[in-house]
C-alpha positions as a printed NumPy array, in Angstrom:
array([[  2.247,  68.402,  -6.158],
       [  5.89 ,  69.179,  -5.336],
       [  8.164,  72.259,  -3.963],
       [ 11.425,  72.405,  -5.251],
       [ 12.94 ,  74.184,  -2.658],
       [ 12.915,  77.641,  -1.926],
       [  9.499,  77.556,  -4.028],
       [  7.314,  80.453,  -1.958],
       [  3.873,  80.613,  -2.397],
       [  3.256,  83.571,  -0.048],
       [  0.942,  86.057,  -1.368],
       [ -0.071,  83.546,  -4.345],
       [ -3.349,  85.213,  -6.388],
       [ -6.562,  82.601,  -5.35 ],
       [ -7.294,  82.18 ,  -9.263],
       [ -3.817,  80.383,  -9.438],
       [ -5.261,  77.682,  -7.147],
       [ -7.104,  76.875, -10.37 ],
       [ -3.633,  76.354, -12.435],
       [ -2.481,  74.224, -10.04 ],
       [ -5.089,  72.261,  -9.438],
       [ -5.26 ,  71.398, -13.431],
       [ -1.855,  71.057, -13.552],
       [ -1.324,  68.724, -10.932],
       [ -4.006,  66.605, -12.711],
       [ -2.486,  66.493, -15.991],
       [  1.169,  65.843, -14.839],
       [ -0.435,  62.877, -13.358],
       [ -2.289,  62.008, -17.045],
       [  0.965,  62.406, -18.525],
       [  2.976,  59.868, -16.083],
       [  3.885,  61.932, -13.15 ],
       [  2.432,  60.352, -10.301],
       [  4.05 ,  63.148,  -8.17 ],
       [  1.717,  65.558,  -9.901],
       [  3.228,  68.696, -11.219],
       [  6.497,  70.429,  -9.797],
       [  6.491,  74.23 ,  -9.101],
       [  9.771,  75.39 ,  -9.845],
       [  9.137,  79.049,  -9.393],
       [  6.502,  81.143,  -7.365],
       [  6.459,  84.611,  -6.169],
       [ 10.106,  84.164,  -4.963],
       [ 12.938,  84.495,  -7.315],
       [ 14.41 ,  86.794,  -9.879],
       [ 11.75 ,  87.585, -13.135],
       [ 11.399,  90.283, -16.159],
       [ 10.455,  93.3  , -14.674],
       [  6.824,  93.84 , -14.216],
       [  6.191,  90.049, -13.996],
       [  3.363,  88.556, -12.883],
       [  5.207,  86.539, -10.281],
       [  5.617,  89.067,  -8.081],
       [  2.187,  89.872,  -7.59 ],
       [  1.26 ,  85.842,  -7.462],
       [ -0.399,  85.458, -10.465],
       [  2.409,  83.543, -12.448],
       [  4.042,  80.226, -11.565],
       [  6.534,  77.774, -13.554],
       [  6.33 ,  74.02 , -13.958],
       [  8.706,  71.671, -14.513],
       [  8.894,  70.153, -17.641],
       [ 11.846,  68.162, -18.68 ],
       [ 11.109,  64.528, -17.913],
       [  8.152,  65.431, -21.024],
       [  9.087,  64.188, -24.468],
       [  6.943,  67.322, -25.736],
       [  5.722,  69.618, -23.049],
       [  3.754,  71.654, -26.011],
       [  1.025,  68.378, -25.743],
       [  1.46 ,  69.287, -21.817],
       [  0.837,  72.905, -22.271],
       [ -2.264,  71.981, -25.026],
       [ -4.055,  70.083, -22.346],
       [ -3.62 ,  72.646, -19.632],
       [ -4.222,  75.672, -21.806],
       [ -7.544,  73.257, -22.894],
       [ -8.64 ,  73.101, -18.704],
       [ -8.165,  76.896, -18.167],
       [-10.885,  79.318, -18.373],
       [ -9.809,  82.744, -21.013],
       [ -7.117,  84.555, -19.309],
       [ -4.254,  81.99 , -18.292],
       [ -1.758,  82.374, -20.414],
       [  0.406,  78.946, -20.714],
       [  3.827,  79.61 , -22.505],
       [  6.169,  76.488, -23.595],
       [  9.906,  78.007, -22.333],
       [ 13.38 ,  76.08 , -22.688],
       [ 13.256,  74.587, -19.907],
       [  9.95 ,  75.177, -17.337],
       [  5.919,  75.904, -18.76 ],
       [  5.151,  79.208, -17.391],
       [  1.877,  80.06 , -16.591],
       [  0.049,  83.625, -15.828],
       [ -3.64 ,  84.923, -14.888],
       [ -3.53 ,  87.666, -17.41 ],
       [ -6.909,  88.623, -17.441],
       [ -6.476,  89.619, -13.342],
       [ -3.328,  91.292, -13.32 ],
       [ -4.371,  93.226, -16.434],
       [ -7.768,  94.092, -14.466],
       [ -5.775,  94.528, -11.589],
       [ -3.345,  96.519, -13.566],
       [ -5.922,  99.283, -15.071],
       [ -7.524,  99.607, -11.28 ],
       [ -3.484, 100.446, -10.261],
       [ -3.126, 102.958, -13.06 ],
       [ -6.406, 105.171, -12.39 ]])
């Protein structure tokens, strides 16, 4: 698993360990023997009310993929119901919906 720099993982959810874990392994199934590439944590500039900045949403790199929808089939595929693993122009973004939605109605009592 790689970094890029700037990448901060402070304050990252423990359910995304899971995500990354998966994701490192399939990157590596698909050719990447660096593993996966986390181009954005809980750093950074998102949508409002993104998951990133409560640390349960990270983005992948995906360019060097001829079709990063096969990518995101396998990883949606190892993750249990509640990641939600969206295709983008040029990342994979991936969320723990079920938590922050959880986490969301405990927020809004």
């Amino acid at each position: 698993m790689i970094l890029k720099e700037g990448v901060s993982m402070q304050n990252l959810h423990i359910s995304m360990r899971r995500a990354l874990i998966h994701a490192d392994n399939i990157w590596k199934a698909f050719g990447r023997p660096e593993g996966v590439t986390v181009t954005s944590g809980t750093e950074g500039k998102h949508s409002a009310g993104s998951w990133h900045y409560y640390g349960l949403a990270l983005d992948f790199r995906t360019h060097y993929f001829d079709d990063p929808h096969e990518v995101a089939t396998e990883l949606r595929a190892a993750l249990p119901p509640g990641f939600d693993v969206v295709v983008e122009t040029d990342h994979m973004h991936v969320e723990n919906d079920a938590v922050g939605r959880r986490l969301e109605a405990i927020w809004l009592e």
